[in-house]
PDB file of C-alpha atoms and ligand atoms in Angstrom:
ATOM      1  CA  MET J   1      32.387  -3.374  28.959  1.00  0.00           C
ATOM      2  CA  THR J   2      32.832  -2.428  32.725  1.00  0.00           C
ATOM      3  CA  LEU J   3      35.921  -3.516  35.209  1.00  0.00           C
ATOM      4  CA  ASN J   4      37.562  -6.710  35.252  1.00  0.00           C
ATOM      5  CA  LEU J   5      38.875  -6.605  38.391  1.00  0.00           C
ATOM      6  CA  LYS J   6      41.602  -9.339  38.526  1.00  0.00           C
ATOM      7  CA  ASN J   7      43.399  -9.366  41.621  1.00  0.00           C
ATOM      8  CA  GLN J   8      42.287  -8.073  45.994  1.00  0.00           C
ATOM      9  CA  ASN J   9      44.144  -5.042  44.944  1.00  0.00           C
ATOM     10  CA  ASP J  10      41.952  -4.189  42.289  1.00  0.00           C
ATOM     11  CA  ILE J  11      39.286  -4.406  44.539  1.00  0.00           C
ATOM     12  CA  LEU J  12      40.375  -2.257  47.757  1.00  0.00           C
ATOM     13  CA  ASN J  13      41.833   0.544  44.840  1.00  0.00           C
ATOM     14  CA  LEU J  14      38.617   0.724  43.879  1.00  0.00           C
ATOM     15  CA  GLU J  15      37.024   0.207  47.334  1.00  0.00           C
ATOM     16  CA  ASN J  16      38.916   3.593  47.945  1.00  0.00           C
ATOM     17  CA  LEU J  17      38.553   5.971  45.085  1.00  0.00           C
ATOM     18  CA  ASN J  18      34.796   5.689  45.007  1.00  0.00           C
ATOM     19  CA  SER J  19      34.424   6.074  49.452  1.00  0.00           C
ATOM     20  CA  ASN J  20      35.463  10.051  48.797  1.00  0.00           C
ATOM     21  CA  GLU J  21      32.564  12.375  46.703  1.00  0.00           C
ATOM     22  CA  ILE J  22      33.635  11.644  42.966  1.00  0.00           C
ATOM     23  CA  GLU J  23      31.914   9.205  41.482  1.00  0.00           C
ATOM     24  CA  TYR J  24      34.514   7.480  39.236  1.00  0.00           C
ATOM     25  CA  ILE J  25      32.992   5.396  35.891  1.00  0.00           C
ATOM     26  CA  PHE J  26      35.313   2.662  34.400  1.00  0.00           C
ATOM     27  CA  ASN J  27      34.623   2.080  31.023  1.00  0.00           C
ATOM     28  CA  ASP J  28      36.829   1.395  27.936  1.00  0.00           C
ATOM     29  CA  LYS J  29      34.872   3.543  26.280  1.00  0.00           C
ATOM     30  CA  PRO J  30      35.666   7.459  25.613  1.00  0.00           C
ATOM     31  CA  ILE J  31      33.257   8.719  28.570  1.00  0.00           C
ATOM     32  CA  ASN J  32      32.635  11.173  31.079  1.00  0.00           C
ATOM     33  CA  ARG J  33      35.236   9.170  33.397  1.00  0.00           C
ATOM     34  CA  LEU J  34      34.184  12.179  36.686  1.00  0.00           C
ATOM     35  CA  LYS J  35      30.859  12.631  37.519  1.00  0.00           C
ATOM     36  CA  THR J  36      30.520  14.707  39.612  1.00  0.00           C
ATOM     37  CA  LYS J  37      27.126  14.706  42.442  1.00  0.00           C
ATOM     38  CA  PRO J  38      24.659  15.856  42.632  1.00  0.00           C
ATOM     39  CA  GLN J  39      23.224  14.983  39.441  1.00  0.00           C
ATOM     40  CA  LEU J  40      20.266  16.995  38.021  1.00  0.00           C
ATOM     41  CA  GLU J  41      17.762  14.181  39.151  1.00  0.00           C
ATOM     42  CA  ASP J  42      18.897  14.295  43.055  1.00  0.00           C
ATOM     43  CA  LYS J  43      18.557  18.225  43.012  1.00  0.00           C
ATOM     44  CA  LYS J  44      14.648  17.986  41.220  1.00  0.00           C
ATOM     45  CA  LYS J  45      14.238  15.599  43.959  1.00  0.00           C
ATOM     46  CA  LEU J  46      16.297  16.648  46.523  1.00  0.00           C
ATOM     47  CA  LEU J  47      14.549  20.322  45.952  1.00  0.00           C
ATOM     48  CA  LEU J  48      11.377  19.132  46.665  1.00  0.00           C
ATOM     49  CA  GLU J  49      11.850  16.822  49.337  1.00  0.00           C
ATOM     50  CA  LEU J  50      13.099  20.546  50.603  1.00  0.00           C
ATOM     51  CA  LYS J  51      10.330  22.140  50.228  1.00  0.00           C
ATOM     52  CA  ASN J  52       8.411  19.670  51.493  1.00  0.00           C
ATOM     53  CA  GLU J  53       9.690  19.759  55.067  1.00  0.00           C
ATOM     54  CA  ILE J  54       9.578  23.549  54.654  1.00  0.00           C
ATOM     55  CA  GLU J  55       5.435  23.161  54.710  1.00  0.00           C
ATOM     56  CA  ASN J  56       5.440  20.816  57.265  1.00  0.00           C
ATOM     57  CA  ILE J  57       6.991  23.175  59.320  1.00  0.00           C
ATOM     58  CA  ASP J  58       4.708  23.612  62.469  1.00  0.00           C
ATOM     59  CA  ASN J  59       4.225  26.569  65.301  1.00  0.00           C
ATOM     60  CA  CYS J  60       5.793  28.990  62.627  1.00  0.00           C
ATOM     61  CA  GLU J  61       3.820  32.133  63.082  1.00  0.00           C
ATOM     62  CA  LEU J  62       5.394  32.979  59.642  1.00  0.00           C
ATOM     63  CA  LYS J  63       3.819  29.909  57.716  1.00  0.00           C
ATOM     64  CA  ASN J  64       0.847  30.918  60.081  1.00  0.00           C
ATOM     65  CA  ASN J  65       0.254  34.205  58.881  1.00  0.00           C
ATOM     66  CA  ALA J  66       1.621  33.718  55.242  1.00  0.00           C
ATOM     67  CA  THR J  67      -0.815  32.725  51.845  1.00  0.00           C
ATOM     68  CA  GLN J  68       1.595  30.405  50.873  1.00  0.00           C
ATOM     69  CA  LEU J  69       5.196  29.375  50.499  1.00  0.00           C
ATOM     70  CA  VAL J  70       7.531  31.369  48.492  1.00  0.00           C
ATOM     71  CA  PHE J  71      10.071  28.724  47.423  1.00  0.00           C
ATOM     72  CA  ALA J  72      12.658  30.308  44.820  1.00  0.00           C
ATOM     73  CA  ASP J  73      12.780  31.834  41.546  1.00  0.00           C
ATOM     74  CA  GLY J  74      14.891  30.844  38.517  1.00  0.00           C
ATOM     75  CA  ASN J  75      17.672  27.876  37.240  1.00  0.00           C
ATOM     76  CA  SER J  76      18.648  25.309  40.018  1.00  0.00           C
ATOM     77  CA  GLU J  77      21.767  24.928  37.914  1.00  0.00           C
ATOM     78  CA  SER J  78      22.982  27.902  38.027  1.00  0.00           C
ATOM     79  CA  LYS J  79      26.330  28.503  39.763  1.00  0.00           C
ATOM     80  CA  ILE J  80      25.092  31.668  40.812  1.00  0.00           C
ATOM     81  CA  MET J  81      22.616  32.305  43.837  1.00  0.00           C
ATOM     82  CA  VAL J  82      20.977  35.694  45.556  1.00  0.00           C
ATOM     83  CA  ILE J  83      19.957  34.864  49.121  1.00  0.00           C
ATOM     84  CA  GLY J  84      17.483  37.743  49.995  1.00  0.00           C
ATOM     85  CA  GLU J  85      14.976  38.715  53.458  1.00  0.00           C
ATOM     86  CA  GLY J  86      11.737  36.945  53.011  1.00  0.00           C
ATOM     87  CA  PRO J  87       8.670  37.589  51.281  1.00  0.00           C
ATOM     88  CA  GLY J  88       6.213  41.068  50.624  1.00  0.00           C
ATOM     89  CA  GLN J  89       2.942  41.426  49.914  1.00  0.00           C
ATOM     90  CA  LYS J  90       3.611  40.776  46.424  1.00  0.00           C
ATOM     91  CA  GLU J  91       6.020  37.821  46.785  1.00  0.00           C
ATOM     92  CA  ASP J  92       3.351  36.436  49.221  1.00  0.00           C
ATOM     93  CA  GLU J  93       0.688  37.147  46.624  1.00  0.00           C
ATOM     94  CA  ARG J  94       2.449  35.550  43.863  1.00  0.00           C
ATOM     95  CA  GLY J  95       4.709  32.395  45.424  1.00  0.00           C
ATOM     96  CA  ARG J  96       7.829  33.956  43.885  1.00  0.00           C
ATOM     97  CA  PRO J  97      10.576  35.732  45.432  1.00  0.00           C
ATOM     98  CA  PHE J  98      12.141  38.964  44.594  1.00  0.00           C
ATOM     99  CA  VAL J  99       8.578  40.361  42.658  1.00  0.00           C
ATOM    100  CA  GLY J 100       7.828  43.792  44.334  1.00  0.00           C
ATOM    101  CA  ASP J 101       9.141  47.129  43.922  1.00  0.00           C
ATOM    102  CA  ALA J 102      12.627  46.024  45.573  1.00  0.00           C
ATOM    103  CA  GLY J 103      12.567  42.957  42.656  1.00  0.00           C
ATOM    104  CA  VAL J 104      12.379  45.087  40.051  1.00  0.00           C
ATOM    105  CA  LEU J 105      15.791  46.844  41.703  1.00  0.00           C
ATOM    106  CA  LEU J 106      17.498  43.875  42.311  1.00  0.00           C
ATOM    107  CA  ASN J 107      16.171  42.896  38.216  1.00  0.00           C
ATOM    108  CA  LYS J 108      18.006  46.322  37.226  1.00  0.00           C
ATOM    109  CA  MET J 109      20.907  45.649  39.334  1.00  0.00           C
ATOM    110  CA  LEU J 110      21.753  42.162  37.826  1.00  0.00           C
ATOM    111  CA  GLN J 111      21.439  43.560  34.035  1.00  0.00           C
ATOM    112  CA  ALA J 112      24.258  46.591  35.400  1.00  0.00           C
ATOM    113  CA  ILE J 113      26.132  43.914  35.227  1.00  0.00           C
ATOM    114  CA  GLN J 114      24.662  41.453  32.088  1.00  0.00           C
ATOM    115  CA  ILE J 115      22.808  38.928  34.557  1.00  0.00           C
ATOM    116  CA  LYS J 116      19.803  37.690  33.272  1.00  0.00           C
ATOM    117  CA  ARG J 117      17.546  37.107  36.348  1.00  0.00           C
ATOM    118  CA  SER J 118      16.490  33.675  34.726  1.00  0.00           C
ATOM    119  CA  ASN J 119      20.074  32.569  34.785  1.00  0.00           C
ATOM    120  CA  ILE J 120      20.785  32.740  38.461  1.00  0.00           C
ATOM    121  CA  TYR J 121      18.711  30.985  41.227  1.00  0.00           C
ATOM    122  CA  ILE J 122      17.006  33.065  44.022  1.00  0.00           C
ATOM    123  CA  THR J 123      15.705  32.916  47.389  1.00  0.00           C
ATOM    124  CA  ASN J 124      15.494  34.071  50.567  1.00  0.00           C
ATOM    125  CA  VAL J 125      16.085  33.501  54.342  1.00  0.00           C
ATOM    126  CA  VAL J 126      12.937  32.626  55.333  1.00  0.00           C
ATOM    127  CA  ASN J 127      10.138  31.411  53.411  1.00  0.00           C
ATOM    128  CA  TYR J 128       6.431  32.570  54.358  1.00  0.00           C
ATOM    129  CA  ARG J 129       5.847  36.448  54.982  1.00  0.00           C
ATOM    130  CA  PRO J 130       6.398  37.872  58.245  1.00  0.00           C
ATOM    131  CA  PRO J 131       3.354  39.786  59.476  1.00  0.00           C
ATOM    132  CA  ASN J 132       3.399  43.502  58.290  1.00  0.00           C
ATOM    133  CA  ASN J 133       6.525  42.792  56.556  1.00  0.00           C
ATOM    134  CA  ARG J 134       8.757  43.203  59.636  1.00  0.00           C
ATOM    135  CA  LYS J 135      11.877  42.031  59.876  1.00  0.00           C
ATOM    136  CA  PRO J 136      12.180  37.912  61.001  1.00  0.00           C
ATOM    137  CA  GLU J 137      12.896  37.682  64.860  1.00  0.00           C
ATOM    138  CA  PRO J 138      16.419  35.895  65.525  1.00  0.00           C
ATOM    139  CA  SER J 139      14.532  32.461  66.628  1.00  0.00           C
ATOM    140  CA  GLU J 140      12.858  32.425  63.247  1.00  0.00           C
ATOM    141  CA  ILE J 141      16.431  33.692  61.187  1.00  0.00           C
ATOM    142  CA  ASN J 142      18.034  30.611  63.071  1.00  0.00           C
ATOM    143  CA  ARG J 143      15.011  28.190  62.526  1.00  0.00           C
ATOM    144  CA  TYR J 144      14.905  28.742  59.166  1.00  0.00           C
ATOM    145  CA  SER J 145      18.803  28.872  59.264  1.00  0.00           C
ATOM    146  CA  ASN J 146      18.976  24.880  58.548  1.00  0.00           C
ATOM    147  CA  PHE J 147      17.208  25.098  55.404  1.00  0.00           C
ATOM    148  CA  LEU J 148      19.006  27.699  53.891  1.00  0.00           C
ATOM    149  CA  ARG J 149      22.172  25.366  54.875  1.00  0.00           C
ATOM    150  CA  LYS J 150      20.322  22.299  53.222  1.00  0.00           C
ATOM    151  CA  HIS J 151      19.304  25.001  50.313  1.00  0.00           C
ATOM    152  CA  ILE J 152      22.970  26.352  49.393  1.00  0.00           C
ATOM    153  CA  SER J 153      24.409  22.383  49.332  1.00  0.00           C
ATOM    154  CA  ILE J 154      21.893  21.205  46.872  1.00  0.00           C
ATOM    155  CA  ILE J 155      22.214  24.259  44.157  1.00  0.00           C
ATOM    156  CA  ASP J 156      25.910  24.329  45.192  1.00  0.00           C
ATOM    157  CA  PRO J 157      26.523  27.535  43.586  1.00  0.00           C
ATOM    158  CA  LYS J 158      29.891  29.039  43.076  1.00  0.00           C
ATOM    159  CA  ILE J 159      29.084  32.526  44.150  1.00  0.00           C
ATOM    160  CA  LEU J 160      26.733  32.826  47.082  1.00  0.00           C
ATOM    161  CA  ILE J 161      25.427  36.813  47.106  1.00  0.00           C
ATOM    162  CA  LEU J 162      23.669  37.706  50.475  1.00  0.00           C
ATOM    163  CA  MET J 163      21.323  40.412  49.977  1.00  0.00           C
ATOM    164  CA  GLY J 164      21.282  42.550  53.807  1.00  0.00           C
ATOM    165  CA  SER J 165      21.860  41.579  56.759  1.00  0.00           C
ATOM    166  CA  THR J 166      18.980  39.235  57.608  1.00  0.00           C
ATOM    167  CA  ALA J 167      21.375  37.278  55.010  1.00  0.00           C
ATOM    168  CA  MET J 168      24.180  37.611  56.287  1.00  0.00           C
ATOM    169  CA  GLU J 169      23.107  37.142  60.229  1.00  0.00           C
ATOM    170  CA  SER J 170      21.464  33.774  58.804  1.00  0.00           C
ATOM    171  CA  LEU J 171      24.760  32.403  57.746  1.00  0.00           C
ATOM    172  CA  PHE J 172      27.930  34.380  59.515  1.00  0.00           C
ATOM    173  CA  GLY J 173      26.014  34.810  63.424  1.00  0.00           C
ATOM    174  CA  SER J 174      24.506  38.382  64.100  1.00  0.00           C
ATOM    175  CA  LYS J 175      27.364  40.011  65.597  1.00  0.00           C
ATOM    176  CA  ILE J 176      28.737  41.666  62.623  1.00  0.00           C
ATOM    177  CA  LYS J 177      27.583  44.511  60.298  1.00  0.00           C
ATOM    178  CA  ILE J 178      26.509  44.720  56.860  1.00  0.00           C
ATOM    179  CA  SER J 179      28.330  48.043  56.499  1.00  0.00           C
ATOM    180  CA  LYS J 180      31.770  46.632  57.554  1.00  0.00           C
ATOM    181  CA  GLU J 181      31.283  43.091  56.019  1.00  0.00           C
ATOM    182  CA  ARG J 182      29.563  43.775  52.352  1.00  0.00           C
ATOM    183  CA  GLY J 183      32.008  44.273  49.382  1.00  0.00           C
ATOM    184  CA  VAL J 184      34.526  41.688  49.872  1.00  0.00           C
ATOM    185  CA  TRP J 185      34.922  37.605  49.218  1.00  0.00           C
ATOM    186  CA  LYS J 186      33.976  35.449  52.038  1.00  0.00           C
ATOM    187  CA  ASP J 187      34.232  31.984  52.527  1.00  0.00           C
ATOM    188  CA  LEU J 188      31.028  30.420  54.161  1.00  0.00           C
ATOM    189  CA  ILE J 189      31.135  26.419  54.924  1.00  0.00           C
ATOM    190  CA  ILE J 190      28.590  24.124  55.420  1.00  0.00           C
ATOM    191  CA  HIS J 191      29.051  20.194  55.607  1.00  0.00           C
ATOM    192  CA  ASN J 192      32.490  21.255  54.253  1.00  0.00           C
ATOM    193  CA  LYS J 193      32.097  22.633  51.633  1.00  0.00           C
ATOM    194  CA  THR J 194      33.801  26.152  50.990  1.00  0.00           C
ATOM    195  CA  TYR J 195      31.314  28.776  49.037  1.00  0.00           C
ATOM    196  CA  LEU J 196      32.633  32.052  47.860  1.00  0.00           C
ATOM    197  CA  THR J 197      30.557  34.589  49.357  1.00  0.00           C
ATOM    198  CA  MET J 198      29.557  38.436  48.416  1.00  0.00           C
ATOM    199  CA  ILE J 199      27.550  40.654  51.299  1.00  0.00           C
ATOM    200  CA  THR J 200      25.757  43.118  49.609  1.00  0.00           C
ATOM    201  CA  PHE J 201      22.945  45.914  50.601  1.00  0.00           C
ATOM    202  CA  HIS J 202      19.988  45.029  49.996  1.00  0.00           C
ATOM    203  CA  PRO J 203      17.669  46.340  47.579  1.00  0.00           C
ATOM    204  CA  ALA J 204      14.891  47.441  49.918  1.00  0.00           C
ATOM    205  CA  TYR J 205      17.549  49.536  51.390  1.00  0.00           C
ATOM    206  CA  LEU J 206      18.767  50.639  48.695  1.00  0.00           C
ATOM    207  CA  LEU J 207      15.525  51.999  47.567  1.00  0.00           C
ATOM    208  CA  ARG J 208      15.221  54.438  50.830  1.00  0.00           C
ATOM    209  CA  GLN J 209      18.756  54.675  50.974  1.00  0.00           C
ATOM    210  CA  ALA J 210      19.699  56.228  47.705  1.00  0.00           C
ATOM    211  CA  GLU J 211      23.103  57.138  48.574  1.00  0.00           C
ATOM    212  CA  GLN J 212      24.594  54.238  49.448  1.00  0.00           C
ATOM    213  CA  LYS J 213      23.689  53.262  45.795  1.00  0.00           C
ATOM    214  CA  LYS J 214      27.842  53.638  44.560  1.00  0.00           C
ATOM    215  CA  TYR J 215      28.786  51.080  47.884  1.00  0.00           C
ATOM    216  CA  SER J 216      26.248  48.173  45.863  1.00  0.00           C
ATOM    217  CA  TRP J 217      27.631  49.391  42.580  1.00  0.00           C
ATOM    218  CA  ALA J 218      31.118  48.832  43.589  1.00  0.00           C
ATOM    219  CA  ASP J 219      30.367  45.454  45.683  1.00  0.00           C
ATOM    220  CA  LEU J 220      28.271  44.274  41.814  1.00  0.00           C
ATOM    221  CA  LYS J 221      31.162  45.451  39.564  1.00  0.00           C
ATOM    222  CA  GLN J 222      33.850  42.728  42.019  1.00  0.00           C
ATOM    223  CA  ILE J 223      30.560  39.978  41.286  1.00  0.00           C
ATOM    224  CA  ARG J 224      31.535  40.215  37.470  1.00  0.00           C
ATOM    225  CA  LYS J 225      34.846  40.335  37.414  1.00  0.00           C
ATOM    226  CA  LYS J 226      34.135  36.853  39.494  1.00  0.00           C
ATOM    227  CA  ILE J 227      32.402  36.092  36.566  1.00  0.00           C
ATOM    228  CA  ASP J 228      34.571  36.475  33.772  1.00  0.00           C
ATOM    229  CA  GLU J 229      37.505  35.168  36.773  1.00  0.00           C
ATOM    230  CA  LEU J 230      35.740  31.775  36.648  1.00  0.00           C
ATOM    231  CA  ARG J 231      34.380  31.376  33.083  1.00  0.00           C
ATOM    232  CA  ILE J 232      30.320  31.586  34.693  1.00  0.00           C
ATOM    233  CA  SER J 233      28.179  31.426  32.371  1.00  0.00           C
ATOM    234  CA  VAL J 234      25.101  34.076  33.396  1.00  0.00           C
TER     235      VAL J 234
HETATM  236  N1  URA U   1      12.349  41.758  49.630  1.00  0.00           N
HETATM  237  C1  URA U   1      13.741  40.207  50.343  1.00  0.00           C
HETATM  238  O1  URA U   1      13.524  39.615  50.705  1.00  0.00           O
HETATM  239  N2  URA U   1      12.959  39.474  49.156  1.00  0.00           N
HETATM  240  C2  URA U   1      12.153  39.238  48.196  1.00  0.00           C
HETATM  241  O2  URA U   1      11.565  38.248  48.320  1.00  0.00           O
HETATM  242  C3  URA U   1      10.980  39.867  48.758  1.00  0.00           C
HETATM  243  C4  URA U   1      11.644  41.850  49.124  1.00  0.00           C
END
């Protein structure tokens, strides 16, 4: 049975309750009364809309030179979201992020802290391979950061992991240095919501600079600790 509104005050209270982010359900049966948004169906629909929006981007050198869109990989229900820079050759061929050499190292890094890749959600700053694997231009990073912010809002992760300086620049601006910013928890605010964020080195950088792996390992251990504190299942 649904709620019976007896007087004007009840109506006002109900309007108040439903005016914020949380949708309250009134019922006299034992149900989950707090329905958090977005729901699974909404999420899939929003992701599809975002994918279409990126597919329809105009005047983009990245799109014009790439084979296909590389949108994301993994579990869209995950509480952990990883963001890289952009697709390389293998990713461009296969339409999935992090499937080349950097992806192999990423998988090992995740395994080292007992995370199964299929349990997390992975995307990139730009969704088309930059010609000759060049770094995306600041104007491209800016343009795609609107999509990326939407992407983060839809996935709504508890932990966001930014891999490399391009991911850092896209969301925190270009005036900071990854060597100073990595390894500490930061708050990223998007649409009034705060996301707990760790900036760390990109696996492709670690393949070139093996001596930096010790810092990466320290960051990964912090991420594992936070996963345990927040009781996130991975
Ligand atoms: N490097 C990235 O940043 N992303 C990929 O998907 C592959 C390599």
